[in-house]
Short mmCIF file of C-alpha atoms and ligand atoms in Angstrom, two decimals:
data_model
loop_
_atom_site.label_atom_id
_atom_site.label_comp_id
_atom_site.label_asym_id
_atom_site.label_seq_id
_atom_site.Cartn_x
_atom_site.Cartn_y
_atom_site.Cartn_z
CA UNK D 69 42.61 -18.95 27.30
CA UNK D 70 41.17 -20.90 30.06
CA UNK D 71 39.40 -18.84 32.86
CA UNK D 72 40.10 -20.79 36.35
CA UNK D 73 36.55 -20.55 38.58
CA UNK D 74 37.34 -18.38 41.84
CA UNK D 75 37.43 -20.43 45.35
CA UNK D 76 34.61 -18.50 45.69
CA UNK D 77 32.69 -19.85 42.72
CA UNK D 78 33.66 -23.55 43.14
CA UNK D 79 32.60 -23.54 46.55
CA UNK D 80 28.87 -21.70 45.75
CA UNK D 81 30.15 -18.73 48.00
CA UNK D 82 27.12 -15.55 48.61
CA UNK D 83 29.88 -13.18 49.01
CA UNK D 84 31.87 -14.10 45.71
CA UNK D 85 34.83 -11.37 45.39
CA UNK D 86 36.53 -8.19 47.14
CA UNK D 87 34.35 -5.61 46.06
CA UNK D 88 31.10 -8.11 47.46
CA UNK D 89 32.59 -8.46 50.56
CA UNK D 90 33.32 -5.02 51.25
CA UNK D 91 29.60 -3.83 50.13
CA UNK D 92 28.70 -5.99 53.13
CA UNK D 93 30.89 -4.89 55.59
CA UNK D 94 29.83 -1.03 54.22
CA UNK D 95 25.89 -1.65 55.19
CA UNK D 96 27.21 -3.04 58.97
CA UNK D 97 29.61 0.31 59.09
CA UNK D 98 26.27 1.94 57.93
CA UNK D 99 24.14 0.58 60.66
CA UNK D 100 26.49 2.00 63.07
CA UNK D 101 27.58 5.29 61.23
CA UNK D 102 30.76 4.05 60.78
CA UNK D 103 30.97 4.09 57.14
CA UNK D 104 32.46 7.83 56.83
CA UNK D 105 34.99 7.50 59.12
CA UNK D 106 36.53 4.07 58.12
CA UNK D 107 37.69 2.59 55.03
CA UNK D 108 38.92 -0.82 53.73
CA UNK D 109 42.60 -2.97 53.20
CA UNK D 110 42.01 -5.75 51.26
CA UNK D 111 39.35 -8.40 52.13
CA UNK D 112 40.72 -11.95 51.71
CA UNK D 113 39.14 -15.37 51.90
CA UNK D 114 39.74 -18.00 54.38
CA UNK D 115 38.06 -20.99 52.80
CA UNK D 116 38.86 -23.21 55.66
CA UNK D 117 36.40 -21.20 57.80
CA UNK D 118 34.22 -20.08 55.01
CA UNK D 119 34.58 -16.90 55.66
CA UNK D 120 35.93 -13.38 54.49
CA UNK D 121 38.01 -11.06 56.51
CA UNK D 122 37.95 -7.42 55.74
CA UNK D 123 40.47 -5.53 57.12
CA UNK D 124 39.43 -2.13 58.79
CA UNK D 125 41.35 1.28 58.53
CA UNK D 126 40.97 4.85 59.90
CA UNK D 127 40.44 6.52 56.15
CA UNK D 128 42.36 9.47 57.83
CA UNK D 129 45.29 8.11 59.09
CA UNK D 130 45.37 4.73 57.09
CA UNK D 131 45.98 2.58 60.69
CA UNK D 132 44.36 -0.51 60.92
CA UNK D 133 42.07 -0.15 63.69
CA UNK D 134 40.38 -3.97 63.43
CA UNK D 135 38.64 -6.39 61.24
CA UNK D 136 34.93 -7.67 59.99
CA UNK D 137 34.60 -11.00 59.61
CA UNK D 138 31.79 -12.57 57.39
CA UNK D 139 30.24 -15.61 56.09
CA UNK D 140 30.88 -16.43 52.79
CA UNK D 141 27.89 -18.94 52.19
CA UNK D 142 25.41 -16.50 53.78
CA UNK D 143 26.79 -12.93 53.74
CA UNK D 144 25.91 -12.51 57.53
CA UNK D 145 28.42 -10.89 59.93
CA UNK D 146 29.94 -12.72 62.01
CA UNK D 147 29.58 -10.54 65.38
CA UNK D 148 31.31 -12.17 68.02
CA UNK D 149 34.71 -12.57 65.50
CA UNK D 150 34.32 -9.06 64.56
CA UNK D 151 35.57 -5.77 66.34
CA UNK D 152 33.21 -3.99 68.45
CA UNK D 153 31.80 -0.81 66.83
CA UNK D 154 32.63 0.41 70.62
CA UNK D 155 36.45 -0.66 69.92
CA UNK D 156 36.42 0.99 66.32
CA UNK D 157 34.90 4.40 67.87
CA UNK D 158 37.62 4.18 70.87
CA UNK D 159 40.35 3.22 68.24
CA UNK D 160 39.31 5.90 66.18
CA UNK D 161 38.92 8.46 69.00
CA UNK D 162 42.92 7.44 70.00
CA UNK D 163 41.12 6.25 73.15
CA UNK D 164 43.03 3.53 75.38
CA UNK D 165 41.46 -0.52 74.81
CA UNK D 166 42.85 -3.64 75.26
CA UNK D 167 44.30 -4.90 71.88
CA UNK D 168 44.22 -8.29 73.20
CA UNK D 169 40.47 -7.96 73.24
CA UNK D 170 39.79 -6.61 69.63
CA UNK D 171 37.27 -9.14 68.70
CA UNK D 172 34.02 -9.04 70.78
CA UNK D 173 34.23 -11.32 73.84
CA UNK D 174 30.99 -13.75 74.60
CA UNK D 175 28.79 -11.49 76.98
CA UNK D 176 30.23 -13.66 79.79
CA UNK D 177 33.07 -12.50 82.19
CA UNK D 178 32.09 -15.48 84.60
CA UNK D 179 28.60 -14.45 85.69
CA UNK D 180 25.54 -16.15 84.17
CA UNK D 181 22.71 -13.92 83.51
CA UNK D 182 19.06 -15.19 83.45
CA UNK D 183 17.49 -13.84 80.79
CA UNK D 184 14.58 -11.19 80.68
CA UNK D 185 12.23 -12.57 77.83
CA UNK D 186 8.59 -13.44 78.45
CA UNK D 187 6.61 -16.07 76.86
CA UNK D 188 6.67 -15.03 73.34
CA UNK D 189 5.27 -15.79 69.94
CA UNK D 190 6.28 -14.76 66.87
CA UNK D 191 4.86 -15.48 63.35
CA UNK D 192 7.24 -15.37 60.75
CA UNK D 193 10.59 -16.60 58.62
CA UNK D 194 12.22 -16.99 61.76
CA UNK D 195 16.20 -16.50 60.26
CA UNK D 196 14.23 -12.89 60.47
CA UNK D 197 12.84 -12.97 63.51
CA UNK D 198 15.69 -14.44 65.38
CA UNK D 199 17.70 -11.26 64.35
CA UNK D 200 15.34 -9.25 66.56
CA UNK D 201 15.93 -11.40 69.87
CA UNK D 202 18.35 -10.06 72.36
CA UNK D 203 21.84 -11.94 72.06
CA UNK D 204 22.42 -14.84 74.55
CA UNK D 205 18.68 -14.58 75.57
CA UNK D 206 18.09 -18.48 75.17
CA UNK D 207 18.91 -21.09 77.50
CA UNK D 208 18.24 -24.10 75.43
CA UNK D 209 16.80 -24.52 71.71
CA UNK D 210 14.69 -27.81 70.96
CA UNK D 211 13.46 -27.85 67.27
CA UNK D 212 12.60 -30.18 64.24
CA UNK D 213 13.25 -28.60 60.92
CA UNK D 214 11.14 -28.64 57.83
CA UNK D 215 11.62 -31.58 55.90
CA UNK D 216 13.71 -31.53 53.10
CA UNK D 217 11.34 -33.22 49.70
CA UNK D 218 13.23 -32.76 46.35
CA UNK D 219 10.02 -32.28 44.81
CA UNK D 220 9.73 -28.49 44.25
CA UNK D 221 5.57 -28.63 44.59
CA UNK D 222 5.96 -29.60 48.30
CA UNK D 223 9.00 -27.63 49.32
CA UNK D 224 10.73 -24.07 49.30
CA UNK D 225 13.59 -25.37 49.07
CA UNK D 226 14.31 -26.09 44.85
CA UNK D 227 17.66 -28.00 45.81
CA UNK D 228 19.11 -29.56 48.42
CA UNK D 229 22.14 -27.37 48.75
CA UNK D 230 19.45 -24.52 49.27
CA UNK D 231 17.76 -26.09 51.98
CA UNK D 232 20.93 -26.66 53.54
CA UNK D 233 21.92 -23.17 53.21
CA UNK D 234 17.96 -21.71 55.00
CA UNK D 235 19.07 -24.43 57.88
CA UNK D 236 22.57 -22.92 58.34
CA UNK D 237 21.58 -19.54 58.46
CA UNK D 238 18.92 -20.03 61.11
CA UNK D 239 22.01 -22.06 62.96
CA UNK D 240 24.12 -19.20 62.72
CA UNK D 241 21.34 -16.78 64.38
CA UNK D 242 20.58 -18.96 66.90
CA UNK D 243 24.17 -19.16 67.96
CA UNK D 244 24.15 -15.50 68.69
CA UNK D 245 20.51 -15.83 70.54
CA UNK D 246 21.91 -18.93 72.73
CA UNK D 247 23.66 -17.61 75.92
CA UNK D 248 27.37 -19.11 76.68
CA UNK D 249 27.68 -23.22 76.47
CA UNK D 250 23.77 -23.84 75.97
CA UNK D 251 22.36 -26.50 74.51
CA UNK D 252 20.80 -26.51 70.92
CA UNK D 253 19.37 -30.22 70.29
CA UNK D 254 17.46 -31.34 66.90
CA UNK D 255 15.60 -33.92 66.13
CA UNK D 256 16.03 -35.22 62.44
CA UNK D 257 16.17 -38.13 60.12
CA UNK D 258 17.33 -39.13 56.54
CA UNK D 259 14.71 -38.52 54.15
CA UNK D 260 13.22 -40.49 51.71
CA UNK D 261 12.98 -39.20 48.01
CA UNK D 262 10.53 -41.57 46.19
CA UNK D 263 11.43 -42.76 42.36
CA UNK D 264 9.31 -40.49 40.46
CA UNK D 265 9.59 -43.78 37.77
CA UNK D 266 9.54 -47.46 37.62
CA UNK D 267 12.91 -47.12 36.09
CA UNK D 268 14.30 -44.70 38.61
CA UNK D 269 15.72 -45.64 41.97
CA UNK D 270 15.00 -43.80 45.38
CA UNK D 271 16.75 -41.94 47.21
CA UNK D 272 17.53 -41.80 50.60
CA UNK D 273 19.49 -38.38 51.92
CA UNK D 274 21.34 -38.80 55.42
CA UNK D 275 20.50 -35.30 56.40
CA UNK D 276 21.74 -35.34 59.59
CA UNK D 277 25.28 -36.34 58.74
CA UNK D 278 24.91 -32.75 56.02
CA UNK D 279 23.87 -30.69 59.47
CA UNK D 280 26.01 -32.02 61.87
CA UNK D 281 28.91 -30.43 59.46
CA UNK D 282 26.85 -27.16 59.37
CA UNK D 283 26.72 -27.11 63.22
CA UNK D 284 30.73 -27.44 64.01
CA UNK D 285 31.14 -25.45 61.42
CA UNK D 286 28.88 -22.32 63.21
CA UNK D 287 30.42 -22.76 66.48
CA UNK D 288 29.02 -25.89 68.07
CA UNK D 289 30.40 -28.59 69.64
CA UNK D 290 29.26 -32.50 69.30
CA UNK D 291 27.87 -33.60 72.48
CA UNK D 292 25.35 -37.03 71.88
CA UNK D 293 23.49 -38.82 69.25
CA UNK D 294 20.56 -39.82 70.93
CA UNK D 295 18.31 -42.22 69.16
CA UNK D 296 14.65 -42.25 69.18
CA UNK D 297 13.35 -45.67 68.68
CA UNK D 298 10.02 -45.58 67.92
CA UNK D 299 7.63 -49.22 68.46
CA UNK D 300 8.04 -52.10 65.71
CA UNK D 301 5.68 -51.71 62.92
CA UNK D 302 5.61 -47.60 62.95
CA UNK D 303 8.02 -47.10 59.77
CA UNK D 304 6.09 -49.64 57.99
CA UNK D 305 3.80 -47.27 55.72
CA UNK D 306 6.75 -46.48 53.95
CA UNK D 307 6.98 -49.57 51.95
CA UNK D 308 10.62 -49.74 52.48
CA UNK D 309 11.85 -52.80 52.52
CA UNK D 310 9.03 -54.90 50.30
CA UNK D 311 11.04 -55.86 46.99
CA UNK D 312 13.46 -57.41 49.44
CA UNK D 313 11.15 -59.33 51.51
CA UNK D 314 9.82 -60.78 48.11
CA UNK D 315 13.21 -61.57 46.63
CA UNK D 316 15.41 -61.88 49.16
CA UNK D 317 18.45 -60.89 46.77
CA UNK D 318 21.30 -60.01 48.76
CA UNK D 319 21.92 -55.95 48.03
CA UNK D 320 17.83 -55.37 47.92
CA UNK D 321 18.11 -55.00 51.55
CA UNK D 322 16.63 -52.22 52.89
CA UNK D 323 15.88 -51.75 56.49
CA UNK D 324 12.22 -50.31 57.61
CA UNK D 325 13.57 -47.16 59.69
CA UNK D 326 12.27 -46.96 63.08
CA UNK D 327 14.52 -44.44 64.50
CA UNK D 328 15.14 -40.42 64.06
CA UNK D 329 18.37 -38.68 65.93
CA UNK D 330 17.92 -36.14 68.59
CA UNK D 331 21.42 -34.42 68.06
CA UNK D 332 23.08 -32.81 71.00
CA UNK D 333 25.40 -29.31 70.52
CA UNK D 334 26.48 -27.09 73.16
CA UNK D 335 27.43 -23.82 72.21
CA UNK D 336 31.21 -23.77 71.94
CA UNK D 337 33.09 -22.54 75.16
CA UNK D 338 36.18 -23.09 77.46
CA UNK D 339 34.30 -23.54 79.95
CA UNK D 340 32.72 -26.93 81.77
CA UNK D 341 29.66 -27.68 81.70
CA UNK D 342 30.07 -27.61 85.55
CA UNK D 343 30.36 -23.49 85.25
CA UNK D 344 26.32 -23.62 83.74
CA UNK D 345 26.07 -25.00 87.09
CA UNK D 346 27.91 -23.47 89.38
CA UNK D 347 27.79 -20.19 88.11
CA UNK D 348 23.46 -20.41 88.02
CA UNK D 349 22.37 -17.58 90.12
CA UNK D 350 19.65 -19.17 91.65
CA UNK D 351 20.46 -22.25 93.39
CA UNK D 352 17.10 -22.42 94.35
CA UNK D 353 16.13 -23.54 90.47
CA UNK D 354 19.10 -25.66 90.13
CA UNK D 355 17.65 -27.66 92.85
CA UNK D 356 14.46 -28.05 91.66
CA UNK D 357 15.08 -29.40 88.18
CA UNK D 358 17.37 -32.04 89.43
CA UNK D 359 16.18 -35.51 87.22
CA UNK D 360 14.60 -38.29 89.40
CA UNK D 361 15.64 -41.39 89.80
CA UNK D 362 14.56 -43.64 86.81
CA UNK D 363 15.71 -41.77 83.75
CA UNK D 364 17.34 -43.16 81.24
CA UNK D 365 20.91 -44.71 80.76
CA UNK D 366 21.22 -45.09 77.36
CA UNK D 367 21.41 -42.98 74.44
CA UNK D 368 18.31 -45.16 72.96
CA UNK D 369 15.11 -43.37 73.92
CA UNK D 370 11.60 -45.08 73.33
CA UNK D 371 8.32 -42.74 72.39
CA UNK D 372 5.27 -43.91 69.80
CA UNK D 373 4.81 -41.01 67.24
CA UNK D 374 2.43 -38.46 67.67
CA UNK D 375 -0.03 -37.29 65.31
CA UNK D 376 -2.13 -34.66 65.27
CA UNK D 377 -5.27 -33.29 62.84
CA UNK D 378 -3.74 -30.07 62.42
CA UNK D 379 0.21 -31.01 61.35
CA UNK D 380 1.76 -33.53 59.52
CA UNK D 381 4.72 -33.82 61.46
CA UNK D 382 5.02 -33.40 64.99
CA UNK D 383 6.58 -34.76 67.88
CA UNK D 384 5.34 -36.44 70.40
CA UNK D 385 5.32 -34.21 73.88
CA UNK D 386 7.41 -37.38 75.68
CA UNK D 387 10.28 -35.83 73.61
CA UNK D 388 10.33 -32.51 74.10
CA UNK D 389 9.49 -32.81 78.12
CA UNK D 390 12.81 -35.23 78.34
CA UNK D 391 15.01 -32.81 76.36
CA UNK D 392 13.68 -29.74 78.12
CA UNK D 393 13.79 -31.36 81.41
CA UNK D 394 17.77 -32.83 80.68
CA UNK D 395 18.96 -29.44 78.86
CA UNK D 396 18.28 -26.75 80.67
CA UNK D 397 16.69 -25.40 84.36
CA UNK D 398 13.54 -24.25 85.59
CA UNK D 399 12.66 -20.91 84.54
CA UNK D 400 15.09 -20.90 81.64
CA UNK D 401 14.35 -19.61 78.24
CA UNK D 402 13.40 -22.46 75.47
CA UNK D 403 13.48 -21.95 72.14
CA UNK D 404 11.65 -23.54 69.29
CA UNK D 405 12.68 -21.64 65.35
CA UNK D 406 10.29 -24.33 63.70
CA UNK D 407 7.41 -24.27 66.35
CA UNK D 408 4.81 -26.42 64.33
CA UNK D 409 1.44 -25.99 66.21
CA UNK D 410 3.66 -25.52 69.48
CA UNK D 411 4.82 -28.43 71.30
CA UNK D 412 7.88 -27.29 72.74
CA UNK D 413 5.79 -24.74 73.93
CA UNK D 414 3.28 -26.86 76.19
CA UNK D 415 6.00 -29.01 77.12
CA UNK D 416 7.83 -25.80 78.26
CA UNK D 417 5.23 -24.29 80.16
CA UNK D 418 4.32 -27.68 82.13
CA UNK D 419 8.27 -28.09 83.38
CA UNK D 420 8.44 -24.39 84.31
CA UNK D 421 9.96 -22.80 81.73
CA UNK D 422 9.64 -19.99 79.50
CA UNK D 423 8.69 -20.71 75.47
CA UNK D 424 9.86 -18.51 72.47
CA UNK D 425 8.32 -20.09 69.46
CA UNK D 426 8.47 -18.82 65.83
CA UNK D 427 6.78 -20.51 62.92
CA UNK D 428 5.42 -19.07 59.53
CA UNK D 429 2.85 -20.43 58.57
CA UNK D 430 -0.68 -18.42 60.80
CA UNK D 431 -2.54 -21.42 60.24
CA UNK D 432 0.13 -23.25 63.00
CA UNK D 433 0.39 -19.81 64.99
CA UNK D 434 -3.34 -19.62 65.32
CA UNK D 435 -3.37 -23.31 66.87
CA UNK D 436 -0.79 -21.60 68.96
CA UNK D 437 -2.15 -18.96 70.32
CA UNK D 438 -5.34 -20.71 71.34
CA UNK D 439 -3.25 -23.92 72.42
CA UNK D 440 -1.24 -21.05 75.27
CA UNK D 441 -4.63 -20.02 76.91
CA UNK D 442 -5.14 -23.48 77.74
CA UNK D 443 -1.21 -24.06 78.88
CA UNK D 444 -1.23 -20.73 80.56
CA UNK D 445 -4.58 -19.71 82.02
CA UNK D 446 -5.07 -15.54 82.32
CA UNK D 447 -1.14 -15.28 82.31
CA UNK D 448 -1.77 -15.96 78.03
CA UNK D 449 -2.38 -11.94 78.98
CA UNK D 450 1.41 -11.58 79.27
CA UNK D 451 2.63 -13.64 76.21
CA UNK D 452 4.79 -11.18 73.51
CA UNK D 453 3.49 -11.36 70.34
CA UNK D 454 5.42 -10.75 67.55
CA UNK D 455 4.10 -9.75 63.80
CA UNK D 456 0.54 -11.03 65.12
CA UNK D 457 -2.28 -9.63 67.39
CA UNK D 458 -1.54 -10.00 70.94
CA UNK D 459 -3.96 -12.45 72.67
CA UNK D 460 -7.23 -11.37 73.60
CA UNK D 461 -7.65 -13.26 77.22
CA UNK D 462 -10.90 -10.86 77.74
CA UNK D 463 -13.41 -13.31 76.59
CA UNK D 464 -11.71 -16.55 78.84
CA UNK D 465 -13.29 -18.09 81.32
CA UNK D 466 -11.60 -19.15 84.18
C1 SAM N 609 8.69 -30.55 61.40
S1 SAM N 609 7.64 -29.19 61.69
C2 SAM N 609 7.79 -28.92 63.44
C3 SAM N 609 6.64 -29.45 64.24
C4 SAM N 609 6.76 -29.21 65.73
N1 SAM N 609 7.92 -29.89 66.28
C5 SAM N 609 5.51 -29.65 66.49
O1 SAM N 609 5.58 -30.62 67.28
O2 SAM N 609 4.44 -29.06 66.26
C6 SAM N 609 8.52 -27.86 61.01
C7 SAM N 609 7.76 -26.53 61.00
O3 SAM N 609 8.62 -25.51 60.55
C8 SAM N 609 7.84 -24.52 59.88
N2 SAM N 609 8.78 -23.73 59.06
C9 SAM N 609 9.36 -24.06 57.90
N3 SAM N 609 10.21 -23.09 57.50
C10 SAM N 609 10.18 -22.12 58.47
C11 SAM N 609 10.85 -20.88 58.65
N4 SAM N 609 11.73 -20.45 57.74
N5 SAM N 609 10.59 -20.15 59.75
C12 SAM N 609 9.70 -20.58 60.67
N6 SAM N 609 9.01 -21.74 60.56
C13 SAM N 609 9.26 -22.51 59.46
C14 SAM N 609 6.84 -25.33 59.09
O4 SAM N 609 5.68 -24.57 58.80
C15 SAM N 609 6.54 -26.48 60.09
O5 SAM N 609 5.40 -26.22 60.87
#
């Protein structure tokens, strides 16, 4: 007999059958001690979503009183499709609700709330750490990821499927931090895999074609591929491009890359972009971050690359100051999951705005830390600090 792989299998689901998916939805009931009070139907997949639904019942009377939704390839919950544990209690209770409403609405009813987060820094994985952030408490997120290297001495990541899977998850949390039809923009490239033999070829992965997928797929919608051209002569290093230039066979050619993407996503909403405007409470800020005359027209942006003793790969502070400056207001919040040694942060602080930055390794987060006394004076004094000493502005002089 031939045994068929599951849907789940094929597609390299976490959450691979019923009884997975309910254990999942049993630790949320858990968290809201839920799970004595209501039971399970029968969880089904929807693999055009990725996702399982598991129905909800009262174990008492056997009524359906909602549904958790969760995703498949990372076993998270999936808040803002799921019903409230408010609307579960009140269903359970017999209270009145809206059955219209069963699934948790965005935190908007119209109003736009500035958020309440300082200046914070937080060492760690930061798919962890973005769990413990308020939801919709970041106006904008700028970031570069970790690059993906299929040799498993220089990476986490063993494959490129799991690599895929770290940058979706941290997508998925930063959803829930970003408040209604915010920005997220990243700046990434294809990646070169060298031959590891003469008699091997290289490899080049178009990573950003793999994310852009993993974006509309968490709830983001397309806005611009900008292109960062970077002077003649920076991408030569590489080597790219030398057999052909010796040869000149036709299907040798390989173009010397002098460009990376900065990928645009808003946070999916109904509304226009014109309500982030409108609906700002402080017109006062909207004002004041208007762009001046002079900006760019075109979706080709021009910066040399920046280097820097301490990191191998940052970007240059041009980059981050026109992103921060064209995505979001003064005084906003702006997040950076894969802070490097911080340059969202500086570039933050100089425009106005607040910085969240998270990064693991404490080598970066103590270039960090000292980097903010310098950006912020004695305010450093105020900075959050999360799984790391708060910073000691005693000893500054000022
Ligand atoms: C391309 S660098 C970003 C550099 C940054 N744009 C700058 O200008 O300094 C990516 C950073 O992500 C960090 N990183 C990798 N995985 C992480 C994770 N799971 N959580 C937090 N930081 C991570 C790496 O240590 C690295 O510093």
């Amino acid at each position: 007999m031939v045994i068929k792989n599951t849907v789940a299998e094929l597609r390299k689901y976490s959450v691979l059958d019923v009884r997975g998916a309910k254990q999942v939805a049993s630790v949320w009931l858990e968290r809201f001690q839920l799970d004595k009070v209501v039971g399970f139907g029968l969880p089904e997949i929807d693999d055009r979503y990725h996702v399982w639904r598991v129905p909800l019942v009262n174990k008492v009377s056997q009524e359906r009183i909602g549904e958790v939704v969760i995703d498949a390839y990372t076993s998270l919950i999936l808040e803002d499709k799921s019903t409230s544990p408010e609307i579960l209690e009140a269903r359970l209770l017999g209270r009145n609700d809206d059955r219209k409403g069963n699934t948790r609405k965005s935190h908007s009813n119209g109003t736009y709330l500035l958020s309440s987060l300082r200046n914070t820094i937080a060492q760690g994985d930061c798919e962890q750490v973005l769990q413990d952030l308020p939801a919709g408490s970041v106006n904008l997120v700028f970031t570069s990821p970790p690059y993906y290297n299929a040799r498993p001495e220089y990476t986490d990541y063993i494959t490129y499927k799991e690599y895929l899977l770290k940058l979706r998850k941290v997508f998925q949390n930063a959803h829930r931090v970003l408040a209604e039809g915010c920005f997220f923009v990243i700046n990434i490239s294809p990646v070169l895999i060298r031959r590891a033999s003469r008699s091997e070829a290289s490899q080049r992965i178009a990573v950003p074609f793999d994310v852009h997928r993993l974006f509309v797929e968490e709830g983001f919608d397309f806005i611009d591929d900008i292109i960062w051209e970077k002077p003649e002569g920076a991408g030569w290093a590489t080597g790219r491009g030398r057999r052909f230039a010796a040869d000149r066979n036709p299907l040798q050619y390989k173009p010397v890359p002098v460009t990376e993407y900065v990928l645009v996503y808003r946070k999916h909403t109904e509304k226009l972009i014109d309500w982030n405007i409108r609906a700002h409470p402080n017109k006062k800020l909207v004002e004041e971050s208007r762009i001046d005359d002079g900006y760019e027209r075109t979706n080709i942006w021009r910066f040399k690359p920046a280097h820097d003793p301490h990191h191998p790969a940052i970007f240059p502070i041009e980059l981050a100051e026109k992103v921060i400056s064209h995505y979001s207001f003064k005084g906003d919040v702006v997040l950076d999951p894969f802070a490097g040694i911080g340059t969202v942060g500086k570039a933050a602080v100089r425009l106005g705005r607040r910085f969240v930055l998270i990064e693991q390794n404490p080598y970066y987060i103590s270039i960090i830390r000292e980097e903010a006394k310098l950006w912020l004076g004695k305010d450093v004094k105020h900075v959050h600090a999360i799984n790391c000493a708060p910073i000691d502005a005693e000893n500054m002089l000022f």
